Coordinates of C-alpha atoms and ligand atoms in Angstrom, one line a residue:
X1 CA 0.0 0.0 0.0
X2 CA 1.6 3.7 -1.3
X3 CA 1.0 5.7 1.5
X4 CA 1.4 8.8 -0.5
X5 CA -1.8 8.3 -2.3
X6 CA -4.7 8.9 -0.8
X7 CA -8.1 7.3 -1.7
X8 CA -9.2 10.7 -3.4
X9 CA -6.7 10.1 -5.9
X10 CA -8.0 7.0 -6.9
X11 CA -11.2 7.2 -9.2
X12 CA -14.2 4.7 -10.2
X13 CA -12.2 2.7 -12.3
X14 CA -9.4 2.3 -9.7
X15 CA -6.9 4.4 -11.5
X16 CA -4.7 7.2 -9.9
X17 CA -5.7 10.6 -10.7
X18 CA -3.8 13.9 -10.9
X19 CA -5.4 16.9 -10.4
X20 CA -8.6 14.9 -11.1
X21 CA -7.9 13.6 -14.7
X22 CA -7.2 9.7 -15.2
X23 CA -3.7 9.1 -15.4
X24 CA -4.0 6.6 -18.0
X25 CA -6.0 9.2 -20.0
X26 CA -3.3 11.6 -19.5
X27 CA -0.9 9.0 -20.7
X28 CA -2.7 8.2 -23.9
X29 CA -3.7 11.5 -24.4
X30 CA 0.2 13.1 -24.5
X31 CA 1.9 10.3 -24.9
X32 CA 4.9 9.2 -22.3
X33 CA 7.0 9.9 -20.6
X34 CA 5.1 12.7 -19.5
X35 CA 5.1 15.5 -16.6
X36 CA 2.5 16.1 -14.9
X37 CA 2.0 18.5 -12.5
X38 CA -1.1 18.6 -9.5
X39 CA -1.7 22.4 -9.8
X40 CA -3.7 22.7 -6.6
X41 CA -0.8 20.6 -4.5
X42 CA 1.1 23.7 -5.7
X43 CA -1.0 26.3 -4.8
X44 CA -1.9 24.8 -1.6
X45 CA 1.7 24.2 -0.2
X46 CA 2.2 27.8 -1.3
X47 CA -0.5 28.6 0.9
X48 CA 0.6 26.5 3.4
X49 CA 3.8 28.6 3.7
X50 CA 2.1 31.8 3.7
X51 CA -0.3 31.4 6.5
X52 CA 2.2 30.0 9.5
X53 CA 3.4 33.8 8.7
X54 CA 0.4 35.1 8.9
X55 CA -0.4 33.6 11.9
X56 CA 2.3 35.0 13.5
X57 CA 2.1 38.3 12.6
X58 CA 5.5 38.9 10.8
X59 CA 6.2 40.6 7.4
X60 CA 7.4 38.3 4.8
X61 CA 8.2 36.7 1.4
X62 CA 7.5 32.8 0.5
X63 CA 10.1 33.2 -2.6
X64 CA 9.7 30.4 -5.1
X65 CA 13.6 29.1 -6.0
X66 CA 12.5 28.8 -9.6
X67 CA 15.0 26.3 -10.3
X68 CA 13.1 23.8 -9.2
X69 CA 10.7 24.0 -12.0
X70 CA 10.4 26.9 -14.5
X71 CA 8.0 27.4 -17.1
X72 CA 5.9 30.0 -17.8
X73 CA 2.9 28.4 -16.5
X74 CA 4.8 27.7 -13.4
X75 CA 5.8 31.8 -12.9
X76 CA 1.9 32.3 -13.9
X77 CA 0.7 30.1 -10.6
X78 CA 3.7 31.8 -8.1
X79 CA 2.2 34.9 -9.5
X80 CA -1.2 34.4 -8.7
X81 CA -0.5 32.7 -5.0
X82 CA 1.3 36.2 -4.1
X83 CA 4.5 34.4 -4.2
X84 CA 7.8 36.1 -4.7
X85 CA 10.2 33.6 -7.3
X86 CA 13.8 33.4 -6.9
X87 CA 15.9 33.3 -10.6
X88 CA 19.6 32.3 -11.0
X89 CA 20.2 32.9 -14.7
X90 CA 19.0 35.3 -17.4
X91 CA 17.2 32.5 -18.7
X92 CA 14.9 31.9 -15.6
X93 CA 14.7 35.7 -15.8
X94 CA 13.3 36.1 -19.4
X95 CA 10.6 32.9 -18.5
X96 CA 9.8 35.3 -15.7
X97 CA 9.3 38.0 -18.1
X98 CA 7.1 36.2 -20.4
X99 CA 4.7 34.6 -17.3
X100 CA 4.5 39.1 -16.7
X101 CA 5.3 37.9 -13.0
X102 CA 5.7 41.4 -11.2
X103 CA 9.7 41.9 -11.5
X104 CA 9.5 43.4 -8.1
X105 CA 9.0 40.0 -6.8
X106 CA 12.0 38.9 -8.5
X107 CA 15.1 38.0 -6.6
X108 CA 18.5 37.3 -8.5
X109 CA 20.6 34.7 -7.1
X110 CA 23.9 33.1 -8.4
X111 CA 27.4 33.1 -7.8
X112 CA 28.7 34.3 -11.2
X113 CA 26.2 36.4 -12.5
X114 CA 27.3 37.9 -15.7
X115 CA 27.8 41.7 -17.0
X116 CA 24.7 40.7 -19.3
X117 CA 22.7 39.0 -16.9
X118 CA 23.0 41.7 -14.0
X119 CA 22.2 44.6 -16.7
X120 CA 18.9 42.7 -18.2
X121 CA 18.2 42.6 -14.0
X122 CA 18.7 46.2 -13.6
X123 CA 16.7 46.9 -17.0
X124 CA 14.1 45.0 -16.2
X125 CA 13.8 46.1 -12.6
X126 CA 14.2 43.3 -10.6
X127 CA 13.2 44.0 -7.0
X128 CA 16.6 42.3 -5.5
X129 CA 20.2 41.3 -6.5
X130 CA 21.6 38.7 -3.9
X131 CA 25.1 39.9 -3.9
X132 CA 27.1 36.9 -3.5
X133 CA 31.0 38.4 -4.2
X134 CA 33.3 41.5 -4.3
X135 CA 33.6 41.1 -8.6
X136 CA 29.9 41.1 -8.2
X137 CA 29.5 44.2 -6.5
X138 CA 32.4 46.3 -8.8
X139 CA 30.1 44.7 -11.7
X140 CA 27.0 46.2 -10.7
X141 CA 28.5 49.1 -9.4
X142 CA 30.0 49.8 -12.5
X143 CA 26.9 49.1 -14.3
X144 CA 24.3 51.0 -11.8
X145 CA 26.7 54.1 -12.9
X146 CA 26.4 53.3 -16.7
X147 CA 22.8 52.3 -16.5
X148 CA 22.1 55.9 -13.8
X149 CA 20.1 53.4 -11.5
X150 CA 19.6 52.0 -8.6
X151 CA 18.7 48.6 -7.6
X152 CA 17.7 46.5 -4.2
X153 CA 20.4 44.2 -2.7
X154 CA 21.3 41.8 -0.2
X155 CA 24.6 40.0 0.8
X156 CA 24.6 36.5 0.6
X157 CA 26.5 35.0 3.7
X158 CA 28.1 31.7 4.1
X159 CA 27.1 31.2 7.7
X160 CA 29.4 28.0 8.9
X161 CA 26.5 25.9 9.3
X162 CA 26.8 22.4 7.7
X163 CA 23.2 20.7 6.7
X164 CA 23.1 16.6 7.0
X165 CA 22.4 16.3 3.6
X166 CA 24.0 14.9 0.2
X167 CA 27.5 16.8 -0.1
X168 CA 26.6 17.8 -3.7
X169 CA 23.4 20.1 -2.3
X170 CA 25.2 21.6 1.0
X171 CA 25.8 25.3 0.3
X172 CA 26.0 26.4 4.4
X173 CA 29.6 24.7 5.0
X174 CA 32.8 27.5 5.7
X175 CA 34.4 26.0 2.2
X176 CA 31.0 26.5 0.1
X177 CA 31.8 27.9 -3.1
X178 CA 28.6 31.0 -2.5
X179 CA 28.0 33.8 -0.6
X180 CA 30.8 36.2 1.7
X181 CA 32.7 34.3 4.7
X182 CA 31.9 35.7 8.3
X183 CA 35.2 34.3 10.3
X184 CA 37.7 36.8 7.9
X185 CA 35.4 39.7 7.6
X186 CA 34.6 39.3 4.5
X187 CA 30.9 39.6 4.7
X188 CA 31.8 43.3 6.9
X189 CA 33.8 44.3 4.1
X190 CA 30.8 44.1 1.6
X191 CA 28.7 45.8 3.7
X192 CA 31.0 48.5 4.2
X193 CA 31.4 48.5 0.4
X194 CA 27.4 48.4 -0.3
X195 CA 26.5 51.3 2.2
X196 CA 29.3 53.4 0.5
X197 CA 27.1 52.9 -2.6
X198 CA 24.3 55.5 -3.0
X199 CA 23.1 53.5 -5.6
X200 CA 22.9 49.9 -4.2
X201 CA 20.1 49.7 -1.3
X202 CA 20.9 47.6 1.2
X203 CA 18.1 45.6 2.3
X204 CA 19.2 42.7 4.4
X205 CA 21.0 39.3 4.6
X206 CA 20.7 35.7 3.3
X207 CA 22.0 32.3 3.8
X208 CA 21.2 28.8 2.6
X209 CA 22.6 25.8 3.9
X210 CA 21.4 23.2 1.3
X211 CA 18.2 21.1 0.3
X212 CA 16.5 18.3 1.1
X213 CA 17.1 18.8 5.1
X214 CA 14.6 16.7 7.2
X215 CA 16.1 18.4 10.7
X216 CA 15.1 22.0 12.5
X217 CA 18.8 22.4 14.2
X218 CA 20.3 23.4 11.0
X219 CA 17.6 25.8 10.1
X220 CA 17.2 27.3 13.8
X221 CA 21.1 27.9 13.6
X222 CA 21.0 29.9 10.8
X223 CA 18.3 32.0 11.9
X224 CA 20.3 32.7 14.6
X225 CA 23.7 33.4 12.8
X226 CA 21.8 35.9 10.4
X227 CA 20.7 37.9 13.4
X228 CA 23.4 37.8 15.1
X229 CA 25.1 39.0 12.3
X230 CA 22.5 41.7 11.7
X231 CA 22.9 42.9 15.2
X232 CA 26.7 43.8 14.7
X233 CA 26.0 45.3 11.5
X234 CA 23.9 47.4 13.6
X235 CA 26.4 48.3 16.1
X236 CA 29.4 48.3 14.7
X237 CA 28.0 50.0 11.3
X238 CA 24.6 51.4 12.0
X239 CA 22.8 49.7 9.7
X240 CA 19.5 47.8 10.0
X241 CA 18.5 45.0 7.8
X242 CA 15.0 45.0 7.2
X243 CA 15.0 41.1 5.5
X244 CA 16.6 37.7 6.9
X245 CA 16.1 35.4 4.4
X246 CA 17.0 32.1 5.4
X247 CA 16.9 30.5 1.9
X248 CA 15.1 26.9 1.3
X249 CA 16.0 23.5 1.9
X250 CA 13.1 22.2 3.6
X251 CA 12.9 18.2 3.1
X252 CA 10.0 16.1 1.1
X253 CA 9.1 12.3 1.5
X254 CA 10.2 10.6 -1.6
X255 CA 9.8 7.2 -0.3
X256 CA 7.6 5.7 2.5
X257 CA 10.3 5.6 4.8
X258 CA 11.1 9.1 4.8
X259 CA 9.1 11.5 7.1
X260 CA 10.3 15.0 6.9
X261 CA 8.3 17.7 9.3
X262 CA 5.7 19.6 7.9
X263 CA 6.2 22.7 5.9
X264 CA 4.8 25.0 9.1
X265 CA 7.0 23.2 11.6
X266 CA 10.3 24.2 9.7
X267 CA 8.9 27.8 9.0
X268 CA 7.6 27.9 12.9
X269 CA 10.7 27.1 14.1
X270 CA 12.6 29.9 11.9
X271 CA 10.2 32.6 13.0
X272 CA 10.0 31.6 16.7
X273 CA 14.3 31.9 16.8
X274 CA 14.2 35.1 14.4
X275 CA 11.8 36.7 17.8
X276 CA 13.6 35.6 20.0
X277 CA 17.0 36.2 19.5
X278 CA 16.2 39.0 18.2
X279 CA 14.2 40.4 21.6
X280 CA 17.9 40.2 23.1
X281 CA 18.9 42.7 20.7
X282 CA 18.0 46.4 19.9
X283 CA 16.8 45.1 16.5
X284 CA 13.4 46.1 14.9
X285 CA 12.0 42.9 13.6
X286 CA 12.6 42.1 10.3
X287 CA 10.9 40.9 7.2
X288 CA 11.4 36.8 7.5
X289 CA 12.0 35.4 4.0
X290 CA 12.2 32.1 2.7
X291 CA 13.0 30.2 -0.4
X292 CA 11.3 27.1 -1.1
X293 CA 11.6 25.7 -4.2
X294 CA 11.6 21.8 -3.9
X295 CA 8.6 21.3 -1.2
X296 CA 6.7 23.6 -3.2
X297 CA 6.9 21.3 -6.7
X298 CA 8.4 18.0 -5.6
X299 CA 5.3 16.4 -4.2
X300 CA 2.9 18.2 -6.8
X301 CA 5.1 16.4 -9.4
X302 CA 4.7 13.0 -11.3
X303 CA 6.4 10.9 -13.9
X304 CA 4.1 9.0 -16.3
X305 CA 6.1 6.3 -18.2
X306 CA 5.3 3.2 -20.5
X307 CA 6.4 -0.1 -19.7
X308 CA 8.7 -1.7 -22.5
X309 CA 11.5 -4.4 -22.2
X310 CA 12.1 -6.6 -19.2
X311 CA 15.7 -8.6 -19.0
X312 CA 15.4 -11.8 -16.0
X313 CA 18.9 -13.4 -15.3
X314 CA 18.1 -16.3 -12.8
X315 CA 19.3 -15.7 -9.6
X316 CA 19.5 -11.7 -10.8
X317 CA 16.8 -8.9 -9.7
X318 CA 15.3 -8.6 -12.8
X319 CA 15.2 -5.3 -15.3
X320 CA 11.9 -3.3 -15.9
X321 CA 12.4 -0.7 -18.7
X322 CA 10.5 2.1 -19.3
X323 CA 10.3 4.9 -22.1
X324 CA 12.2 7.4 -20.2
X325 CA 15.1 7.4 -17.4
X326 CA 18.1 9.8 -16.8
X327 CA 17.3 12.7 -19.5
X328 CA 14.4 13.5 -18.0
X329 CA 15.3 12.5 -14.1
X330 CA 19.5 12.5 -13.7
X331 CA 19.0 12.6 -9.8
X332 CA 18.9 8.6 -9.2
X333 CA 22.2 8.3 -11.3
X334 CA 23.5 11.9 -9.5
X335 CA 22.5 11.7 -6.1
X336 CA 21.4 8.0 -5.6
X337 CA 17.8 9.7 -5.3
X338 CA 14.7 7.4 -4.4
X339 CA 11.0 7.7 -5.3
X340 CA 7.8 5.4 -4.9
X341 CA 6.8 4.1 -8.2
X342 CA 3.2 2.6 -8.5
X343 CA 1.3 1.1 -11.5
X344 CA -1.4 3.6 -13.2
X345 CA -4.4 1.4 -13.4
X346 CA -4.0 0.1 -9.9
X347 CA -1.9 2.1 -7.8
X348 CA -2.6 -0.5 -4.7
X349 CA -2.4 -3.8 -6.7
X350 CA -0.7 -6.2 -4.5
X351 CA 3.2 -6.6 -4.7
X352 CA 4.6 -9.1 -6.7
X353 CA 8.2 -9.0 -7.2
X354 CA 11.3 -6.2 -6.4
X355 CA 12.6 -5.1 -9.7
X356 CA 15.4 -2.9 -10.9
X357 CA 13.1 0.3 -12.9
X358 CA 15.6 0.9 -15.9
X359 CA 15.9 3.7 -17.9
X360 CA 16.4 3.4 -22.1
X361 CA 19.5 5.2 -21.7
X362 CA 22.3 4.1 -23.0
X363 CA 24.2 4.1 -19.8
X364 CA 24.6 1.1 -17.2
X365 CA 23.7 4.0 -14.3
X366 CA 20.4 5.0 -15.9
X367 CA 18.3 3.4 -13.4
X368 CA 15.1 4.9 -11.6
X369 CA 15.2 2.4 -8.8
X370 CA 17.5 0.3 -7.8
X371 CA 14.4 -1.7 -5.9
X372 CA 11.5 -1.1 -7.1
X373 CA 8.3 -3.0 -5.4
X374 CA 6.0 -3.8 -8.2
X375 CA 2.7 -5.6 -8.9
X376 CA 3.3 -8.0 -12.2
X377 CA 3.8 -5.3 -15.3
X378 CA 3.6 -6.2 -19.3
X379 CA 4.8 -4.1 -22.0
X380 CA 2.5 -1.3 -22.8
X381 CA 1.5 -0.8 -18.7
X382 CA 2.1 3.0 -17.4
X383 CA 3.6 3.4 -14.3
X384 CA 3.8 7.0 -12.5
X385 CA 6.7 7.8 -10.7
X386 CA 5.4 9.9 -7.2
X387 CA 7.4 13.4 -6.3
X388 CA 9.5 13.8 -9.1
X389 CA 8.1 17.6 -9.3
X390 CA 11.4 18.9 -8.2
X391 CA 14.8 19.2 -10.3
X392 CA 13.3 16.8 -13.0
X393 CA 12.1 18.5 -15.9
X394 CA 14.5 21.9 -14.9
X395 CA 17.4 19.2 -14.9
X396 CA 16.4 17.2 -17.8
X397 CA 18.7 16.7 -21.0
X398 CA 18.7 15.5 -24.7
X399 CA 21.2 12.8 -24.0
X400 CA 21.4 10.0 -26.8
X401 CA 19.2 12.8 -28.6
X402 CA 16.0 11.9 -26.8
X403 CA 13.4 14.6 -26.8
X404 CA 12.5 15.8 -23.3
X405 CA 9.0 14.8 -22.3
X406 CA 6.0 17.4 -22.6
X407 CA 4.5 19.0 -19.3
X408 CA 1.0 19.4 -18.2
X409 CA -0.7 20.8 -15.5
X410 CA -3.9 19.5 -14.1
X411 CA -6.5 20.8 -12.0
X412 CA -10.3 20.3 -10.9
X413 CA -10.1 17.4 -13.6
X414 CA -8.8 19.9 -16.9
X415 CA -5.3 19.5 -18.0
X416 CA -3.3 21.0 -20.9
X417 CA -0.2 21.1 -22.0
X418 CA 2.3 23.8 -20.1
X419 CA 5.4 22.8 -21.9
X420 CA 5.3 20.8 -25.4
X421 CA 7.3 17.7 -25.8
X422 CA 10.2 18.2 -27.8
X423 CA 10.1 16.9 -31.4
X424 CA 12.7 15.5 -33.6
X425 CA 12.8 18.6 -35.8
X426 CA 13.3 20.7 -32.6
X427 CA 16.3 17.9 -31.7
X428 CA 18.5 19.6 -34.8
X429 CA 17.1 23.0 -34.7
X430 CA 20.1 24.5 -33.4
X431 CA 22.5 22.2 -35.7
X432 CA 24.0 24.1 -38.6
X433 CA 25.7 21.9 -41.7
X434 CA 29.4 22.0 -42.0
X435 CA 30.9 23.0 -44.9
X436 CA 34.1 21.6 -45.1
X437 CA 37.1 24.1 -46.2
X438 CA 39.4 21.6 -48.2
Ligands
LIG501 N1 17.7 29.2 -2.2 C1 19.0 29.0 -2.7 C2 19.9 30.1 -2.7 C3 19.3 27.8 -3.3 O1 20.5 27.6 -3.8 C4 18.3 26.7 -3.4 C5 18.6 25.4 -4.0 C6 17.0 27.0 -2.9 C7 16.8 28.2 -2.3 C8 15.9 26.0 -2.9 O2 16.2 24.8 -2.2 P1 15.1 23.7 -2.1 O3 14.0 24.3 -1.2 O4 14.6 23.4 -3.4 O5 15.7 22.5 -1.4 N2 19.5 19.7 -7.9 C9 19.4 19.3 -6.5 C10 19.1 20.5 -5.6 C11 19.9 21.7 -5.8 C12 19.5 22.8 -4.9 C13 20.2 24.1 -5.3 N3 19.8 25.2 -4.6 C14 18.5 18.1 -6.3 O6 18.0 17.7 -7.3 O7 18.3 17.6 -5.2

């Protein structure tokens, strides 16, 4: 029994829904592998974010980290659930742009943003620049002076605070390749260098620590370590942030052993230490931010595949293969990732057999599941791969020249397509003929 799938999601003929359309439907309908997305899981965990706030009375921002999954439908629905979106790249930017999500909700993040990339920012009037390096801040400097404008920024500060999670998606550790170090004074030095800058307004600090974290410590400490830092800044330098944004990271079941708190426990535990360590200072409370991007998509998301080839070695754990695999989910082969995979038609049928879920990849590590608990399957059978909303489609890639899969969004039983599946002709698009110079 999948405990992630609740009877609602289970219609008349016993096959799991999304968003109230038949995933077999879906299936047939757009062809596999597909995306598909529960809109009103997305809205709602958006909502879920907002309201612990609410209830406590601070100012805030749920920022959407974009990366997760952009598309322009995606910017549409942040939009509309008064979300603020985080970008990292002129291309999440310009998908931005064409959703028309309000540009004053739009934070820029990375750590080598380019010349190009922070002047569409400042053309476009995005609300905040996360400075993340001195080259950064001559750069926008240098272009705030060319451009005679101004712009919103915060400093991006590596706290020291190392998150238990996979070492490829910690970001909080002393050696992390973003944001200003604290210990050497680095972080001061920017500040001194921003508040010298009548045309950069400085509007508070940030840290993230990593993704995927199932544990409060990690988040309480760097709620902690942002005010503490504020309150310096305000004595030493007498300056008062107005936003701590404590970036995202909060953890989402993938597979029935995992059991991650819920959205408003990690979010009640950031505000609760923001009040009080800040009641021990002469701090006016600030704006509490956050940056959610993989519990806001990951659980909305599925994969929809079609059952194709099956290799049994005796004595072996035999191969399932579906139509998709690591182009359009790396993160089983990149960070030994783990999902619940159930079959369409029946998503409770009994068990019958532990399988290996292969991939049609042409690589030995494109496997889905290493162990995969499945009822018997034939070719031709869709199976729907649970929480796969998060750093799936935003990671996918044409390796072996597959197309990527189309997305679609479904809601109150309606879905349509959100992102169309790539075709063949859109495989060479970009290819130009080489004329040979002999
Ligand atoms: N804020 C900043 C500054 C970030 O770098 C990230 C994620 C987030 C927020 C959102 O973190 P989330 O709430 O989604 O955990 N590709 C990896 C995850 C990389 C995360 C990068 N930064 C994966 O598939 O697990």
């Amino acid at each position: 029994m999948n405990e992630q799938i609740t009877e609602q999601e289970i219609n008349a003929a016993g096959h799991l829904t999304i968003g109230g359309c038949d995933t077999l439907k879906l299936a047939h309908q757009y062809g596999t592998p597909l995306v598909v997305y529960d809109v009103a899981k997305i809205r709602d965990q958006i909502r879920r974010f907002r309201r612990v706030f609410e209830t406590n009375h601070v100012a805030y921002a749920v920022s959407y980290a974009s990366k997760a999954f952009a598309a322009v439908a995606m910017y549409q629905v942040a939009a509309a659930e008064g979300a603020h979106v985080d970008v990292v790249s002129a291309g999440e930017l310009y998908t931005a742009i064409k959703a028309g999500f309000p540009m004053e909700r739009v934070s820029f993040h990375g750590n080598n943003k380019s010349r190009a990339e922070l002047l569409m920012a400042i053309r476009h009037h995005v609300g905040f620049i996360m400075l993340d390096n001195f080259h950064e801040i001559d750069l926008l400097a240098d272009l705030l002076e060319q451009e005679d404008a101004t712009i919103k920024v915060m400093l991006r500060i590596t706290p020291g605070i190392s998150a238990h999670t996979n070492k490829y998606i910690q970001t909080g550790q002393v050696d992390s390749k973003f944001g200003f170090d604290l210990q050497s004074g680095q972080a001061d030095e920017a500040l001194k260098r921003v508040l010298a800058n009548p045309r950069m307004k400085m509007k508070g600090l940030h840290a993230h620590i990593g993704s995927q974290i199932f544990e409060l410590a990690g988040f309480e400490g760097v709620a902690k370590k942002l005010v503490e830092v504020a309150n310096h800044w305000q004595k030493q330098y007498g300056y008062q942030a107005e936003i701590i944004n404590v970036g995202g990271g909060f953890g989402i079941r993938y597979v029935n052993a995992d059991h991650p708190l819920m959205p408003e426990e990690f979010v009640d535990a950031i505000i609760k230490t923001i009040k009080k360590v800040v009641a021990q200072t002469d701090l006016t409370m600030p704006a509490i931010w956050i940056e959610p991007g993989r519990s806001i998509v990951g659980p909305a998301g599925y994969n929809l595949y079609t059952v194709g080839s099956r290799k049994d070695v005796p004595g072996l754990k035999s191969y399932v293969t579906v139509d998709g695999g690591m182009g359009d989910n790396i993160r089983p082969a990149l960070y030994h990732a783990q999902y619940e995979t159930v079959l369409a038609a029946d998503p409770h049928a009994p068990l019958k057999e532990h399988v290996r879920l292969a991939g049609k990849y042409c690589e030995s590590g494109d496997i889905l599941s290493q162990d995969q608990a499945l009822p018997a399957t034939k070719p031709g059978d869709v199976l729907a791969m649970l929480d796969t909303g998060a750093y799936g489609y935003s990671m996918a890639s044409n390796y072996n020249r597959n197309p990527r899969p189309a997305v679609v969004f479904a809601e109150n039983g309606h879905s349509q397509v959100v992102i169309a599946r790539e075709s063949l002709a859109d495989l060479v698009h970009l290819d130009r003929p080489y004329k040979a110079n002999d």
